[in-house]
mmCIF file of C-alpha atoms in Angstrom:
data_model
loop_
_atom_site.group_PDB
_atom_site.id
_atom_site.type_symbol
_atom_site.label_atom_id
_atom_site.label_comp_id
_atom_site.label_asym_id
_atom_site.label_seq_id
_atom_site.Cartn_x
_atom_site.Cartn_y
_atom_site.Cartn_z
ATOM 1 C CA MET Z 18 -0.180 0.216 -0.346
ATOM 2 C CA ASP Z 19 0.905 3.251 -0.690
ATOM 3 C CA LEU Z 20 1.384 5.898 2.521
ATOM 4 C CA SER Z 21 -1.628 7.475 2.386
ATOM 5 C CA GLN Z 22 -4.103 4.438 1.906
ATOM 6 C CA ALA Z 23 -2.121 2.800 4.765
ATOM 7 C CA LEU Z 24 -2.952 5.884 6.986
ATOM 8 C CA ALA Z 25 -6.518 5.690 6.213
ATOM 9 C CA ALA Z 26 -6.751 2.021 6.977
ATOM 10 C CA LEU Z 27 -4.853 2.911 10.489
ATOM 11 C CA ARG Z 28 -7.728 5.819 10.939
ATOM 12 C CA GLU Z 29 -10.655 2.979 10.050
ATOM 13 C CA ARG Z 30 -8.747 0.687 12.398
ATOM 14 C CA ARG Z 31 -8.180 -1.945 9.520
ATOM 15 C CA VAL Z 32 -4.601 -2.104 10.677
ATOM 16 C CA SER Z 33 -3.147 -2.060 14.303
ATOM 17 C CA ALA Z 34 0.233 -0.279 12.697
ATOM 18 C CA VAL Z 35 1.578 1.455 9.873
ATOM 19 C CA VAL Z 36 5.451 1.541 9.260
ATOM 20 C CA TYR Z 37 6.943 3.685 6.188
ATOM 21 C CA VAL Z 38 10.252 3.031 4.751
ATOM 22 C CA PRO Z 39 11.633 5.355 2.277
ATOM 23 C CA ASP Z 40 13.042 3.916 -0.764
ATOM 24 C CA THR Z 41 16.584 5.178 0.110
ATOM 25 C CA PRO Z 42 19.082 2.096 -0.163
ATOM 26 C CA PRO Z 43 21.458 1.018 3.159
ATOM 27 C CA ASP Z 44 24.158 2.715 0.965
ATOM 28 C CA ALA Z 45 23.151 6.125 0.352
ATOM 29 C CA GLU Z 46 24.661 8.998 1.913
ATOM 30 C CA GLU Z 47 21.583 10.818 3.154
ATOM 31 C CA PRO Z 48 20.254 8.950 6.436
ATOM 32 C CA VAL Z 49 17.085 6.971 6.323
ATOM 33 C CA MET Z 50 14.427 7.429 7.988
ATOM 34 C CA VAL Z 51 11.762 4.928 9.195
ATOM 35 C CA THR Z 52 8.170 6.373 10.486
ATOM 36 C CA LEU Z 53 6.132 4.130 12.357
ATOM 37 C CA TYR Z 54 2.359 5.285 13.124
ATOM 38 C CA LEU Z 55 0.428 3.840 15.459
ATOM 39 C CA ILE Z 56 -2.731 4.894 17.226
ATOM 40 C CA GLN Z 57 -2.519 7.080 20.078
ATOM 41 C CA ASN Z 58 -3.316 6.016 23.707
ATOM 42 C CA ASP Z 59 -4.159 2.439 22.552
ATOM 43 C CA LEU Z 60 -2.854 -0.421 24.569
ATOM 44 C CA GLN Z 61 -2.393 -2.111 21.330
ATOM 45 C CA SER Z 62 0.206 0.121 19.957
ATOM 46 C CA SER Z 63 2.144 -0.430 23.299
ATOM 47 C CA VAL Z 64 2.599 -3.951 22.496
ATOM 48 C CA ILE Z 65 3.379 -3.252 18.722
ATOM 49 C CA ASN Z 66 5.703 -0.012 19.453
ATOM 50 C CA VAL Z 67 7.934 -2.912 21.540
ATOM 51 C CA LYS Z 68 7.648 -5.616 18.925
ATOM 52 C CA VAL Z 69 8.221 -3.344 16.383
ATOM 53 C CA LYS Z 70 11.421 -2.140 18.289
ATOM 54 C CA GLU Z 71 12.944 -5.680 18.270
ATOM 55 C CA VAL Z 72 12.971 -5.699 14.422
ATOM 56 C CA LEU Z 73 13.932 -1.772 13.858
ATOM 57 C CA GLN Z 74 16.967 -2.019 15.948
ATOM 58 C CA GLY Z 75 17.877 -5.362 13.980
ATOM 59 C CA TYR Z 76 17.599 -2.287 10.293
ATOM 60 C CA GLU Z 77 19.678 -0.226 12.237
ATOM 61 C CA LYS Z 78 22.442 -2.851 12.985
ATOM 62 C CA GLU Z 79 22.534 -3.847 9.565
ATOM 63 C CA LEU Z 80 22.908 -0.031 8.309
ATOM 64 C CA ARG Z 81 25.948 0.511 10.268
ATOM 65 C CA GLU Z 82 27.279 -2.348 9.317
ATOM 66 C CA VAL Z 83 26.841 -1.710 5.716
ATOM 67 C CA ARG Z 84 28.208 2.516 6.218
ATOM 68 C CA ALA Z 85 30.688 1.121 8.831
ATOM 69 C CA GLY Z 86 33.292 1.747 6.064
ATOM 70 C CA ARG Z 87 32.748 5.832 6.362
ATOM 71 C CA MET Z 88 33.393 6.549 9.645
ATOM 72 C CA THR Z 89 35.943 8.510 10.382
ATOM 73 C CA THR Z 90 35.425 8.562 14.040
ATOM 74 C CA PHE Z 91 34.453 6.145 16.156
ATOM 75 C CA PRO Z 92 32.355 6.137 19.837
ATOM 76 C CA VAL Z 93 33.834 6.193 22.860
ATOM 77 C CA SER Z 94 33.412 3.391 25.181
ATOM 78 C CA LEU Z 95 32.017 4.219 29.002
ATOM 79 C CA ASN Z 96 32.719 2.402 31.883
ATOM 80 C CA PHE Z 97 30.011 3.309 34.738
ATOM 81 C CA PRO Z 98 30.097 1.560 37.738
ATOM 82 C CA GLU Z 99 27.426 -0.799 38.900
ATOM 83 C CA SER Z 100 24.628 0.801 41.350
ATOM 84 C CA GLY Z 101 24.018 -0.228 44.352
ATOM 85 C CA GLY Z 102 20.350 0.223 44.154
ATOM 86 C CA GLY Z 103 20.451 3.424 46.786
ATOM 87 C CA GLU Z 104 18.665 5.195 43.995
ATOM 88 C CA ASN Z 105 15.314 3.930 44.488
ATOM 89 C CA PHE Z 106 15.207 4.481 47.912
ATOM 90 C CA PHE Z 107 15.983 8.363 47.949
ATOM 91 C CA GLU Z 108 13.437 8.743 44.712
ATOM 92 C CA PHE Z 109 11.131 7.338 47.418
ATOM 93 C CA VAL Z 110 12.069 9.724 49.940
ATOM 94 C CA TYR Z 111 12.726 12.679 48.457
ATOM 95 C CA GLY Z 112 9.732 11.846 45.554
ATOM 96 C CA LEU Z 113 7.290 10.493 47.380
ATOM 97 C CA LEU Z 114 7.412 10.618 50.970
ATOM 98 C CA ILE Z 115 8.111 13.701 52.331
ATOM 99 C CA PRO Z 116 5.406 15.366 50.146
ATOM 100 C CA LEU Z 117 3.221 13.295 51.068
ATOM 101 C CA LEU Z 118 4.359 13.806 54.802
ATOM 102 C CA VAL Z 119 3.860 17.269 54.260
ATOM 103 C CA LEU Z 120 0.435 17.670 52.723
ATOM 104 C CA LEU Z 121 -1.576 15.007 54.144
ATOM 105 C CA PRO Z 122 -1.945 16.766 57.312
ATOM 106 C CA ALA Z 123 -3.193 19.502 55.747
ATOM 107 C CA ILE Z 124 -5.344 17.340 53.694
ATOM 108 C CA VAL Z 125 -6.832 15.403 56.558
ATOM 109 C CA SER Z 126 -7.712 18.775 59.433
ATOM 110 C CA ALA Z 127 -9.269 19.996 56.052
ATOM 111 C CA ALA Z 128 -11.622 17.130 55.909
#
C-alpha cells in the first residue's frame, strides 16, 4: 500500500500500525528515516511499539554494518560503575514520602 492508503486504513482501524520506510538504499549518503504510525493512547499500540522496536534495531544494525566503511571517528566506550540500588530509596523518600508527609496533615485537617 502507499502511505495515504495505509494511514486511512489505520484511521479506520483495519490495520494496527503503519511502518513507512523510504526508498533510500542502505549505502546512500543521506540518513534513512523510518516512521512508525500508531493509534494514540491504545494498549495494542504499546505492544506493537515494543515488538517493532526489536525489528527496527536489527535494521539499524544492518545499516551500521553497510555504512561502517565511511566512519571517520569512532564512539568512545564509557564504563560506568554498577549502581548499588540506593537511587530507588532516595527517589521514594524525596519524591513520595516527604511530599506525602507535608500534604497529608493539611488534607486531613481540611476534611
